[in-house]
């Protein structure tokens, strides 16, 4: 490993703990695709992953590898924690609205569905064709391990929003209720994100929301914002590194609905890891990520 | 028609308006499977269905055909409005919790997915195999016509709950944000219903929720309540008249999640119509509705 | 087991060899769903199943459990070998034409496709949703273990045909080339059977073929013969004990094509076992086998 | 059109008849994706397509656009008839064996299955998700319009084989019985081709067949020959311009089975049309046809 420029790792459950320090002591950069370096707080890690983190210093150092929000830090980082698939899909959707500084009341509710490839290639009964086809099921209701990752990032972004809006005092952490489902298809996530408006703020129009999203992602090569009325579908992003996003306000209930879609194996995993590598090494950011993958 | 005992109608968009009065003037009973007689308020009907209702008196008279909540009235009714598929799935899920009288804050959020048979057999491009397979999409976000039906029924049931809990004053109407999706399968609805707890009430446990649901549906032949930890799946109800329900509380966010499943063509349509007929005519309520349909 | 009336067994690979003799020494009848008692010839068994048969006498005694052709023997049998799924589908299709006594030249070619439930519920990588969906593959080309079973039965039936037609001399055995496929669906077999006509016989019309099939299966509760021009589909038989059959002659190539369909788990396995039990015990033959299973 | 270099046409049913002569009178080359210029014999065209051909001279002139067999002529051609999807899949599979000059007895039997995209995007009831999913059906048994195209090409190639083997006298035309199926998936054809050996020739081994195929397609960029024991699957070719082929001999029945797979929309249609254009204009033959399409 001493001669590597970059190490991609899919090991999880702390399996990198025994050797990561040594790897990072050389010149290699490390892109980790597991959840082991995504959370900043060691206690939160232990609570959600059930093991004690052996390198809390690395948790602090690791850069959260979501290029649209942390590109500058990724460029300088030597340890990049590649975000989870659900997390990428939902943070890219919610962050611009939350950062815009008008009031979103905690909790944020996220109802998402993934194709069965999210469970990997493990030969388990629940992933058989006869279990998956013509079926839908929810799982890990409220206790999926991507929950604290979403909360950490949305809270950080809300702080940004408060500063922009010159709101004083510390922000309350944003709580998230995340309910994932598995659907009868191979690849792709469709997330429906529900942001309840604080009643003291005026209700935005769909055009307002579109402008906020469009402005934030104007120069992003892998985010496509839909005009009011249009909605992302899974098939639009399959085999691509895109995240497609549409937002809509429901004034009747004071709720913003944001629908987003990604390919969980590309923008939700390997594609984003390549995008991070491209940034870290000064390559063209889209290199290897165009066309149908 | 004068010699019929019962008329089942699937006509919609007011197509029964020209003749329903005459039919009801005879001895025939009328079970309507469209949305034309489900709403009590003519203005709400006009707002959501886009046509003026020609028989507002029948709106008042029509019995909402959800046996688990209106069995006695169905027995006496001559015009039964068979509930919508999404509506059946979500009202059966939410009603016991709301009726229990502890505080559910409006709005109720419902995120549901249906197999493509929900769109009927119409040969439209969006229902082709090549459009549906390996895809998921949301549609009619916040403006699906089942929304006012859910609101009407949940509000009525909340009133029951307030009376039980001896809370004075009129209940506020329960607003619903309903976001339906279409998934790549033929039959079945999985609804994820989110009830936010009023902060002034204590947070229930999963066991509390189970007891509430179990007690309400104890003698119901077509509702199955799942024990804490278990979750309904679409495949468990396909081809049956069952509605399967599980509830779970997320104390972190003060939210109750209720997952329910039905076959949209059976309990969500024709099966429930037969169940209503059985009640109206004094037949065994489960007649014709057992086994795989 | 001594007090059982009937034993259904799904053990295979000779796993019943240690105890079957003892079971049969009592009064219990035995319905075996494996391939262990279907072949008459011990050498053929050893050749295709790779193990030596320990009870060649039982091979002789066992009745081949295809009611449409062996009902009388099943009624008297104490050991019934329930046919394989592909075998049932193809023998029911080809047997009437072969028995009709006009010349079918060996080999018979059978190209069939099965849903993935044919592979059971074993959690193998090849049966995962991600392996099966949007894919088709052939397997065991020419060496599937149902091949000798089809050959044995078609040869026996050809002998019947020769006798009817008063053709002298022993029949040549009918060779079969059987090529199974797995398709991206759960349940059901569609078999396309190709019978090449001996050039010395006149070419039949589609009506001739229909009459032959219709006459043979006239009183059969579980065989449906399609009129010329119509073709069976998998979905017509799913969840039923039916075998649907259509025949068509292609005079250009002197070939008869017979398309047949069954549910591999019902008429191809458990349903036929129940049908055999009904016959063996004098129950109504269709008991437990009507409606959608 | 006068300034075009090349015209791709998907019009069918003779819709190009009114203008094709004028187009060809200029400098434009014409690549036709319909069946209107594939058959050499006007009578055969009329018999299978049900209309009289208005330009029998163009039938003679048109080059059959299967690069692996007619590359030199395609390079010089001004009118290229792009082969059908089933035809490409089966001719590429059978031609090397037939051309090898050992005896294949007519008829050749072809049993193939296609994803539903073969039927186009037309919103017909039979192409709806609810009609296609969890179903398989045969159609146009023995009378699909690709039949004469397969016969024409295999007969021409058999002639080549006879010459190589220095067999005197004219070859008998090769008859084909072609039975297509539709399966529950979007894209791809799996063809199982059955060649019966003339009994006067020695039976080849699987290695013999592999060598024949490998040698013929050694330098072909878009044909992959599988080693004995391996079998093509639909998913291996989806989104590519490849045709995957494996051959196996069944000595028990004197039959060669060749399994081949293509993406019906790529090598079976648009991809092959691009390949033909590349040849016609001296471009790199694989230009635009690599990666996942």
PDB file of N, CA and C in Angstrom, chain A residues 48 107 109-111 113 130-131 134-139 141-143 147 151 175-177 179 181 184-187 190 192 194 196 231-235 248 250 252-253 255 257 259, chain B residues 48 107 109-111 113 130-131 134-139 141-143 147 151 175-177 179 181 184-187 190 192 194 196 231-235 248 250 252-253 255 257 259:
ATOM      1  N   UNK A  48     -25.045   4.098  16.987  1.00  0.00           N
ATOM      2  CA  UNK A  48     -25.744   3.610  15.794  1.00  0.00           C
ATOM      3  C   UNK A  48     -25.077   2.400  15.165  1.00  0.00           C
ATOM      4  N   UNK A 107     -39.018  17.649  13.314  1.00  0.00           N
ATOM      5  CA  UNK A 107     -38.133  16.782  12.547  1.00  0.00           C
ATOM      6  C   UNK A 107     -38.351  16.879  11.036  1.00  0.00           C
ATOM      7  N   UNK A 109     -38.772  14.582   7.817  1.00  0.00           N
ATOM      8  CA  UNK A 109     -39.246  13.228   7.616  1.00  0.00           C
ATOM      9  C   UNK A 109     -38.826  12.750   6.229  1.00  0.00           C
ATOM     10  N   UNK A 110     -38.227  11.584   6.173  1.00  0.00           N
ATOM     11  CA  UNK A 110     -37.749  11.072   4.894  1.00  0.00           C
ATOM     12  C   UNK A 110     -38.268   9.665   4.678  1.00  0.00           C
ATOM     13  N   UNK A 111     -39.010   9.521   3.586  1.00  0.00           N
ATOM     14  CA  UNK A 111     -39.580   8.223   3.214  1.00  0.00           C
ATOM     15  C   UNK A 111     -38.940   7.878   1.883  1.00  0.00           C
ATOM     16  N   UNK A 113     -37.369   4.770  -1.022  1.00  0.00           N
ATOM     17  CA  UNK A 113     -37.428   3.393  -1.513  1.00  0.00           C
ATOM     18  C   UNK A 113     -36.180   3.129  -2.336  1.00  0.00           C
ATOM     19  N   UNK A 130     -38.051 -14.492  -5.731  1.00  0.00           N
ATOM     20  CA  UNK A 130     -39.398 -14.829  -5.244  1.00  0.00           C
ATOM     21  C   UNK A 130     -39.788 -14.044  -3.996  1.00  0.00           C
ATOM     22  N   UNK A 131     -38.820 -13.461  -3.291  1.00  0.00           N
ATOM     23  CA  UNK A 131     -39.156 -12.623  -2.130  1.00  0.00           C
ATOM     24  C   UNK A 131     -39.370 -11.171  -2.521  1.00  0.00           C
ATOM     25  N   UNK A 134     -42.920  -8.318  -7.138  1.00  0.00           N
ATOM     26  CA  UNK A 134     -44.329  -8.100  -6.800  1.00  0.00           C
ATOM     27  C   UNK A 134     -44.527  -7.891  -5.297  1.00  0.00           C
ATOM     28  N   UNK A 135     -43.574  -7.211  -4.674  1.00  0.00           N
ATOM     29  CA  UNK A 135     -43.635  -6.964  -3.241  1.00  0.00           C
ATOM     30  C   UNK A 135     -42.992  -5.605  -2.936  1.00  0.00           C
ATOM     31  N   UNK A 136     -43.387  -4.998  -1.849  1.00  0.00           N
ATOM     32  CA  UNK A 136     -42.699  -3.832  -1.293  1.00  0.00           C
ATOM     33  C   UNK A 136     -42.731  -3.998   0.221  1.00  0.00           C
ATOM     34  N   UNK A 137     -41.650  -3.606   0.878  1.00  0.00           N
ATOM     35  CA  UNK A 137     -41.662  -3.664   2.345  1.00  0.00           C
ATOM     36  C   UNK A 137     -40.824  -2.526   2.917  1.00  0.00           C
ATOM     37  N   UNK A 138     -41.223  -2.068   4.087  1.00  0.00           N
ATOM     38  CA  UNK A 138     -40.412  -1.117   4.844  1.00  0.00           C
ATOM     39  C   UNK A 138     -39.457  -1.916   5.727  1.00  0.00           C
ATOM     40  N   UNK A 139     -38.367  -1.285   6.142  1.00  0.00           N
ATOM     41  CA  UNK A 139     -37.435  -1.964   7.048  1.00  0.00           C
ATOM     42  C   UNK A 139     -36.699  -0.928   7.886  1.00  0.00           C
ATOM     43  N   UNK A 141     -37.410   0.836  10.371  1.00  0.00           N
ATOM     44  CA  UNK A 141     -38.209   2.061  10.527  1.00  0.00           C
ATOM     45  C   UNK A 141     -37.663   2.899  11.679  1.00  0.00           C
ATOM     46  N   UNK A 142     -37.107   4.046  11.355  1.00  0.00           N
ATOM     47  CA  UNK A 142     -36.618   4.962  12.385  1.00  0.00           C
ATOM     48  C   UNK A 142     -35.272   4.601  12.976  1.00  0.00           C
ATOM     49  N   UNK A 143     -34.703   3.451  12.579  1.00  0.00           N
ATOM     50  CA  UNK A 143     -33.399   3.131  13.169  1.00  0.00           C
ATOM     51  C   UNK A 143     -32.348   2.702  12.136  1.00  0.00           C
ATOM     52  N   UNK A 147     -29.518   7.440   9.430  1.00  0.00           N
ATOM     53  CA  UNK A 147     -30.234   8.513  10.135  1.00  0.00           C
ATOM     54  C   UNK A 147     -29.294   9.552  10.756  1.00  0.00           C
ATOM     55  N   UNK A 151     -28.876  13.606   9.904  1.00  0.00           N
ATOM     56  CA  UNK A 151     -29.067  14.626  10.948  1.00  0.00           C
ATOM     57  C   UNK A 151     -27.830  15.507  11.088  1.00  0.00           C
ATOM     58  N   UNK A 175     -33.677  16.918  13.838  1.00  0.00           N
ATOM     59  CA  UNK A 175     -33.971  15.497  13.970  1.00  0.00           C
ATOM     60  C   UNK A 175     -34.553  14.967  12.665  1.00  0.00           C
ATOM     61  N   UNK A 176     -34.268  13.728  12.373  1.00  0.00           N
ATOM     62  CA  UNK A 176     -34.784  13.112  11.157  1.00  0.00           C
ATOM     63  C   UNK A 176     -35.445  11.782  11.482  1.00  0.00           C
ATOM     64  N   UNK A 177     -36.629  11.603  10.927  1.00  0.00           N
ATOM     65  CA  UNK A 177     -37.240  10.267  10.963  1.00  0.00           C
ATOM     66  C   UNK A 177     -37.093   9.708   9.554  1.00  0.00           C
ATOM     67  N   UNK A 179     -37.454   6.483   7.036  1.00  0.00           N
ATOM     68  CA  UNK A 179     -38.118   5.191   6.852  1.00  0.00           C
ATOM     69  C   UNK A 179     -37.791   4.652   5.459  1.00  0.00           C
ATOM     70  N   UNK A 181     -37.558   1.767   2.409  1.00  0.00           N
ATOM     71  CA  UNK A 181     -38.333   0.649   1.855  1.00  0.00           C
ATOM     72  C   UNK A 181     -37.482  -0.070   0.812  1.00  0.00           C
ATOM     73  N   UNK A 184     -39.428  -3.753  -5.746  1.00  0.00           N
ATOM     74  CA  UNK A 184     -39.122  -4.849  -6.671  1.00  0.00           C
ATOM     75  C   UNK A 184     -38.385  -4.389  -7.926  1.00  0.00           C
ATOM     76  N   UNK A 185     -37.183  -3.895  -7.734  1.00  0.00           N
ATOM     77  CA  UNK A 185     -36.360  -3.500  -8.874  1.00  0.00           C
ATOM     78  C   UNK A 185     -34.902  -3.534  -8.435  1.00  0.00           C
ATOM     79  N   UNK A 186     -34.010  -3.407  -9.411  1.00  0.00           N
ATOM     80  CA  UNK A 186     -32.601  -3.635  -9.116  1.00  0.00           C
ATOM     81  C   UNK A 186     -31.915  -2.419  -8.502  1.00  0.00           C
ATOM     82  N   UNK A 187     -32.055  -1.296  -9.140  1.00  0.00           N
ATOM     83  CA  UNK A 187     -31.155  -0.181  -8.868  1.00  0.00           C
ATOM     84  C   UNK A 187     -31.913   1.126  -8.768  1.00  0.00           C
ATOM     85  N   UNK A 190     -35.557   6.432  -4.780  1.00  0.00           N
ATOM     86  CA  UNK A 190     -36.432   7.587  -4.869  1.00  0.00           C
ATOM     87  C   UNK A 190     -36.750   8.013  -3.440  1.00  0.00           C
ATOM     88  N   UNK A 192     -38.611  10.710  -0.857  1.00  0.00           N
ATOM     89  CA  UNK A 192     -39.598  11.770  -0.670  1.00  0.00           C
ATOM     90  C   UNK A 192     -39.308  12.401   0.683  1.00  0.00           C
ATOM     91  N   UNK A 194     -39.863  15.425   3.508  1.00  0.00           N
ATOM     92  CA  UNK A 194     -40.930  16.313   3.961  1.00  0.00           C
ATOM     93  C   UNK A 194     -40.380  17.306   4.969  1.00  0.00           C
ATOM     94  N   UNK A 196     -41.381  20.472   7.231  1.00  0.00           N
ATOM     95  CA  UNK A 196     -42.500  21.245   7.754  1.00  0.00           C
ATOM     96  C   UNK A 196     -42.032  22.672   7.999  1.00  0.00           C
ATOM     97  N   UNK A 231     -41.320  15.798 -12.110  1.00  0.00           N
ATOM     98  CA  UNK A 231     -40.883  14.993 -10.955  1.00  0.00           C
ATOM     99  C   UNK A 231     -39.842  13.968 -11.397  1.00  0.00           C
ATOM    100  N   UNK A 232     -38.789  13.767 -10.618  1.00  0.00           N
ATOM    101  CA  UNK A 232     -37.787  12.748 -10.943  1.00  0.00           C
ATOM    102  C   UNK A 232     -38.392  11.341 -10.875  1.00  0.00           C
ATOM    103  N   UNK A 233     -37.801  10.451 -11.648  1.00  0.00           N
ATOM    104  CA  UNK A 233     -38.157   9.037 -11.583  1.00  0.00           C
ATOM    105  C   UNK A 233     -36.856   8.253 -11.451  1.00  0.00           C
ATOM    106  N   UNK A 234     -36.957   7.058 -10.920  1.00  0.00           N
ATOM    107  CA  UNK A 234     -35.760   6.225 -10.787  1.00  0.00           C
ATOM    108  C   UNK A 234     -35.093   6.010 -12.141  1.00  0.00           C
ATOM    109  N   UNK A 235     -35.886   5.706 -13.170  1.00  0.00           N
ATOM    110  CA  UNK A 235     -35.270   5.324 -14.444  1.00  0.00           C
ATOM    111  C   UNK A 235     -34.481   6.452 -15.098  1.00  0.00           C
ATOM    112  N   UNK A 248     -41.688  20.970  -4.181  1.00  0.00           N
ATOM    113  CA  UNK A 248     -43.076  21.411  -4.322  1.00  0.00           C
ATOM    114  C   UNK A 248     -43.572  21.800  -2.936  1.00  0.00           C
ATOM    115  N   UNK A 250     -46.747  22.452  -0.370  1.00  0.00           N
ATOM    116  CA  UNK A 250     -48.162  22.172  -0.150  1.00  0.00           C
ATOM    117  C   UNK A 250     -48.678  23.165   0.889  1.00  0.00           C
ATOM    118  N   UNK A 252     -51.538  23.903   1.908  1.00  0.00           N
ATOM    119  CA  UNK A 252     -52.612  23.385   2.768  1.00  0.00           C
ATOM    120  C   UNK A 252     -52.069  22.847   4.085  1.00  0.00           C
ATOM    121  N   UNK A 253     -50.870  22.249   4.029  1.00  0.00           N
ATOM    122  CA  UNK A 253     -50.327  21.620   5.234  1.00  0.00           C
ATOM    123  C   UNK A 253     -49.013  22.267   5.681  1.00  0.00           C
ATOM    124  N   UNK A 255     -46.149  22.308   4.247  1.00  0.00           N
ATOM    125  CA  UNK A 255     -45.076  21.325   4.106  1.00  0.00           C
ATOM    126  C   UNK A 255     -44.439  21.443   2.740  1.00  0.00           C
ATOM    127  N   UNK A 257     -42.392  19.355  -0.033  1.00  0.00           N
ATOM    128  CA  UNK A 257     -42.059  17.995  -0.443  1.00  0.00           C
ATOM    129  C   UNK A 257     -40.921  18.084  -1.451  1.00  0.00           C
ATOM    130  N   UNK A 259     -38.634  15.659  -3.880  1.00  0.00           N
ATOM    131  CA  UNK A 259     -38.461  14.310  -4.427  1.00  0.00           C
ATOM    132  C   UNK A 259     -37.094  14.269  -5.090  1.00  0.00           C
TER     133      UNK A 259
ATOM    134  N   UNK B  48     -62.279  19.127  -5.656  1.00  0.00           N
ATOM    135  CA  UNK B  48     -61.305  18.065  -5.946  1.00  0.00           C
ATOM    136  C   UNK B  48     -61.619  17.294  -7.213  1.00  0.00           C
ATOM    137  N   UNK B 107     -50.571  18.477  10.328  1.00  0.00           N
ATOM    138  CA  UNK B 107     -51.127  17.532   9.354  1.00  0.00           C
ATOM    139  C   UNK B 107     -50.667  16.093   9.580  1.00  0.00           C
ATOM    140  N   UNK B 109     -49.281  12.927   7.614  1.00  0.00           N
ATOM    141  CA  UNK B 109     -48.536  12.773   6.368  1.00  0.00           C
ATOM    142  C   UNK B 109     -48.634  11.330   5.896  1.00  0.00           C
ATOM    143  N   UNK B 110     -48.992  11.133   4.651  1.00  0.00           N
ATOM    144  CA  UNK B 110     -49.144   9.770   4.139  1.00  0.00           C
ATOM    145  C   UNK B 110     -48.339   9.613   2.863  1.00  0.00           C
ATOM    146  N   UNK B 111     -47.409   8.685   2.909  1.00  0.00           N
ATOM    147  CA  UNK B 111     -46.557   8.380   1.761  1.00  0.00           C
ATOM    148  C   UNK B 111     -46.879   6.942   1.390  1.00  0.00           C
ATOM    149  N   UNK B 113     -47.326   3.720  -1.743  1.00  0.00           N
ATOM    150  CA  UNK B 113     -46.938   3.210  -3.063  1.00  0.00           C
ATOM    151  C   UNK B 113     -47.953   2.169  -3.489  1.00  0.00           C
ATOM    152  N   UNK B 130     -42.410  -1.316 -20.311  1.00  0.00           N
ATOM    153  CA  UNK B 130     -41.125  -0.611 -20.435  1.00  0.00           C
ATOM    154  C   UNK B 130     -41.099   0.715 -19.680  1.00  0.00           C
ATOM    155  N   UNK B 131     -42.258   1.246 -19.309  1.00  0.00           N
ATOM    156  CA  UNK B 131     -42.281   2.468 -18.498  1.00  0.00           C
ATOM    157  C   UNK B 131     -42.261   2.163 -17.002  1.00  0.00           C
ATOM    158  N   UNK B 134     -38.545  -1.652 -13.313  1.00  0.00           N
ATOM    159  CA  UNK B 134     -37.276  -1.052 -12.876  1.00  0.00           C
ATOM    160  C   UNK B 134     -37.391   0.470 -12.737  1.00  0.00           C
ATOM    161  N   UNK B 135     -38.525   0.920 -12.252  1.00  0.00           N
ATOM    162  CA  UNK B 135     -38.762   2.348 -12.075  1.00  0.00           C
ATOM    163  C   UNK B 135     -39.689   2.570 -10.884  1.00  0.00           C
ATOM    164  N   UNK B 136     -39.601   3.732 -10.279  1.00  0.00           N
ATOM    165  CA  UNK B 136     -40.577   4.189  -9.283  1.00  0.00           C
ATOM    166  C   UNK B 136     -40.775   5.672  -9.529  1.00  0.00           C
ATOM    167  N   UNK B 137     -42.004   6.129  -9.374  1.00  0.00           N
ATOM    168  CA  UNK B 137     -42.231   7.568  -9.521  1.00  0.00           C
ATOM    169  C   UNK B 137     -43.343   8.010  -8.570  1.00  0.00           C
ATOM    170  N   UNK B 138     -43.245   9.251  -8.128  1.00  0.00           N
ATOM    171  CA  UNK B 138     -44.330   9.876  -7.376  1.00  0.00           C
ATOM    172  C   UNK B 138     -45.275  10.544  -8.370  1.00  0.00           C
ATOM    173  N   UNK B 139     -46.502  10.776  -7.962  1.00  0.00           N
ATOM    174  CA  UNK B 139     -47.440  11.470  -8.855  1.00  0.00           C
ATOM    175  C   UNK B 139     -48.482  12.190  -7.998  1.00  0.00           C
ATOM    176  N   UNK B 141     -48.553  14.805  -6.311  1.00  0.00           N
ATOM    177  CA  UNK B 141     -48.034  15.143  -4.978  1.00  0.00           C
ATOM    178  C   UNK B 141     -48.925  16.200  -4.318  1.00  0.00           C
ATOM    179  N   UNK B 142     -49.597  15.796  -3.262  1.00  0.00           N
ATOM    180  CA  UNK B 142     -50.418  16.741  -2.513  1.00  0.00           C
ATOM    181  C   UNK B 142     -51.754  17.072  -3.137  1.00  0.00           C
ATOM    182  N   UNK B 143     -52.037  16.551  -4.338  1.00  0.00           N
ATOM    183  CA  UNK B 143     -53.342  16.886  -4.921  1.00  0.00           C
ATOM    184  C   UNK B 143     -54.100  15.672  -5.461  1.00  0.00           C
ATOM    185  N   UNK B 147     -57.227  12.633  -1.128  1.00  0.00           N
ATOM    186  CA  UNK B 147     -56.854  13.482   0.016  1.00  0.00           C
ATOM    187  C   UNK B 147     -58.060  13.946   0.833  1.00  0.00           C
ATOM    188  N   UNK B 151     -59.061  13.158   4.781  1.00  0.00           N
ATOM    189  CA  UNK B 151     -59.250  14.245   5.757  1.00  0.00           C
ATOM    190  C   UNK B 151     -60.627  14.188   6.401  1.00  0.00           C
ATOM    191  N   UNK B 175     -55.682  17.994   8.628  1.00  0.00           N
ATOM    192  CA  UNK B 175     -55.177  18.146   7.271  1.00  0.00           C
ATOM    193  C   UNK B 175     -54.286  16.949   6.944  1.00  0.00           C
ATOM    194  N   UNK B 176     -54.294  16.572   5.694  1.00  0.00           N
ATOM    195  CA  UNK B 176     -53.469  15.450   5.252  1.00  0.00           C
ATOM    196  C   UNK B 176     -52.648  15.861   4.048  1.00  0.00           C
ATOM    197  N   UNK B 177     -51.373  15.512   4.098  1.00  0.00           N
ATOM    198  CA  UNK B 177     -50.543  15.615   2.895  1.00  0.00           C
ATOM    199  C   UNK B 177     -50.333  14.195   2.407  1.00  0.00           C
ATOM    200  N   UNK B 179     -48.960  11.697  -0.537  1.00  0.00           N
ATOM    201  CA  UNK B 179     -48.059  11.604  -1.692  1.00  0.00           C
ATOM    202  C   UNK B 179     -48.023  10.155  -2.192  1.00  0.00           C
ATOM    203  N   UNK B 181     -47.192   7.040  -4.885  1.00  0.00           N
ATOM    204  CA  UNK B 181     -46.148   6.602  -5.819  1.00  0.00           C
ATOM    205  C   UNK B 181     -46.660   5.401  -6.600  1.00  0.00           C
ATOM    206  N   UNK B 184     -42.982  -0.786  -9.492  1.00  0.00           N
ATOM    207  CA  UNK B 184     -42.932  -1.773 -10.581  1.00  0.00           C
ATOM    208  C   UNK B 184     -43.499  -3.134 -10.176  1.00  0.00           C
ATOM    209  N   UNK B 185     -44.782  -3.151  -9.924  1.00  0.00           N
ATOM    210  CA  UNK B 185     -45.458  -4.414  -9.596  1.00  0.00           C
ATOM    211  C   UNK B 185     -46.936  -4.247  -9.914  1.00  0.00           C
ATOM    212  N   UNK B 186     -47.649  -5.370  -9.879  1.00  0.00           N
ATOM    213  CA  UNK B 186     -49.023  -5.336 -10.366  1.00  0.00           C
ATOM    214  C   UNK B 186     -50.012  -4.814  -9.331  1.00  0.00           C
ATOM    215  N   UNK B 187     -49.969  -5.399  -8.154  1.00  0.00           N
ATOM    216  CA  UNK B 187     -51.089  -5.262  -7.239  1.00  0.00           C
ATOM    217  C   UNK B 187     -50.606  -4.979  -5.822  1.00  0.00           C
ATOM    218  N   UNK B 190     -48.732  -0.255  -0.212  1.00  0.00           N
ATOM    219  CA  UNK B 190     -48.078  -0.156   1.088  1.00  0.00           C
ATOM    220  C   UNK B 190     -48.099   1.317   1.468  1.00  0.00           C
ATOM    221  N   UNK B 192     -47.230   4.282   4.292  1.00  0.00           N
ATOM    222  CA  UNK B 192     -46.496   4.677   5.490  1.00  0.00           C
ATOM    223  C   UNK B 192     -47.136   5.966   5.976  1.00  0.00           C
ATOM    224  N   UNK B 194     -47.642   8.913   8.868  1.00  0.00           N
ATOM    225  CA  UNK B 194     -46.851   9.585   9.898  1.00  0.00           C
ATOM    226  C   UNK B 194     -47.748  10.509  10.718  1.00  0.00           C
ATOM    227  N   UNK B 196     -47.743  13.015  13.872  1.00  0.00           N
ATOM    228  CA  UNK B 196     -46.893  13.756  14.789  1.00  0.00           C
ATOM    229  C   UNK B 196     -47.638  13.963  16.094  1.00  0.00           C
ATOM    230  N   UNK B 231     -43.585  -6.137  10.418  1.00  0.00           N
ATOM    231  CA  UNK B 231     -44.056  -5.115   9.487  1.00  0.00           C
ATOM    232  C   UNK B 231     -44.803  -5.767   8.326  1.00  0.00           C
ATOM    233  N   UNK B 232     -45.913  -5.203   7.921  1.00  0.00           N
ATOM    234  CA  UNK B 232     -46.643  -5.736   6.755  1.00  0.00           C
ATOM    235  C   UNK B 232     -45.815  -5.591   5.478  1.00  0.00           C
ATOM    236  N   UNK B 233     -46.088  -6.483   4.543  1.00  0.00           N
ATOM    237  CA  UNK B 233     -45.506  -6.395   3.215  1.00  0.00           C
ATOM    238  C   UNK B 233     -46.653  -6.518   2.210  1.00  0.00           C
ATOM    239  N   UNK B 234     -46.431  -6.018   1.016  1.00  0.00           N
ATOM    240  CA  UNK B 234     -47.460  -6.124  -0.009  1.00  0.00           C
ATOM    241  C   UNK B 234     -47.833  -7.585  -0.271  1.00  0.00           C
ATOM    242  N   UNK B 235     -46.824  -8.463  -0.378  1.00  0.00           N
ATOM    243  CA  UNK B 235     -47.130  -9.829  -0.777  1.00  0.00           C
ATOM    244  C   UNK B 235     -47.987 -10.580   0.230  1.00  0.00           C
ATOM    245  N   UNK B 248     -45.538   1.859  15.115  1.00  0.00           N
ATOM    246  CA  UNK B 248     -44.255   1.982  15.793  1.00  0.00           C
ATOM    247  C   UNK B 248     -44.093   3.443  16.179  1.00  0.00           C
ATOM    248  N   UNK B 250     -41.596   6.571  17.210  1.00  0.00           N
ATOM    249  CA  UNK B 250     -40.214   7.039  17.171  1.00  0.00           C
ATOM    250  C   UNK B 250     -40.070   8.185  18.171  1.00  0.00           C
ATOM    251  N   UNK B 252     -37.599   9.733  19.354  1.00  0.00           N
ATOM    252  CA  UNK B 252     -36.624  10.758  18.975  1.00  0.00           C
ATOM    253  C   UNK B 252     -37.273  11.934  18.261  1.00  0.00           C
ATOM    254  N   UNK B 253     -38.300  11.641  17.468  1.00  0.00           N
ATOM    255  CA  UNK B 253     -38.933  12.707  16.677  1.00  0.00           C
ATOM    256  C   UNK B 253     -40.397  12.929  17.065  1.00  0.00           C
ATOM    257  N   UNK B 255     -42.927  10.983  16.689  1.00  0.00           N
ATOM    258  CA  UNK B 255     -43.762  10.634  15.544  1.00  0.00           C
ATOM    259  C   UNK B 255     -44.170   9.169  15.624  1.00  0.00           C
ATOM    260  N   UNK B 257     -45.296   6.014  13.388  1.00  0.00           N
ATOM    261  CA  UNK B 257     -45.302   5.514  12.016  1.00  0.00           C
ATOM    262  C   UNK B 257     -46.239   4.321  11.971  1.00  0.00           C
ATOM    263  N   UNK B 259     -47.579   1.442   9.338  1.00  0.00           N
ATOM    264  CA  UNK B 259     -47.404   0.843   8.012  1.00  0.00           C
ATOM    265  C   UNK B 259     -48.603  -0.068   7.775  1.00  0.00           C
TER     266      UNK B 259
END
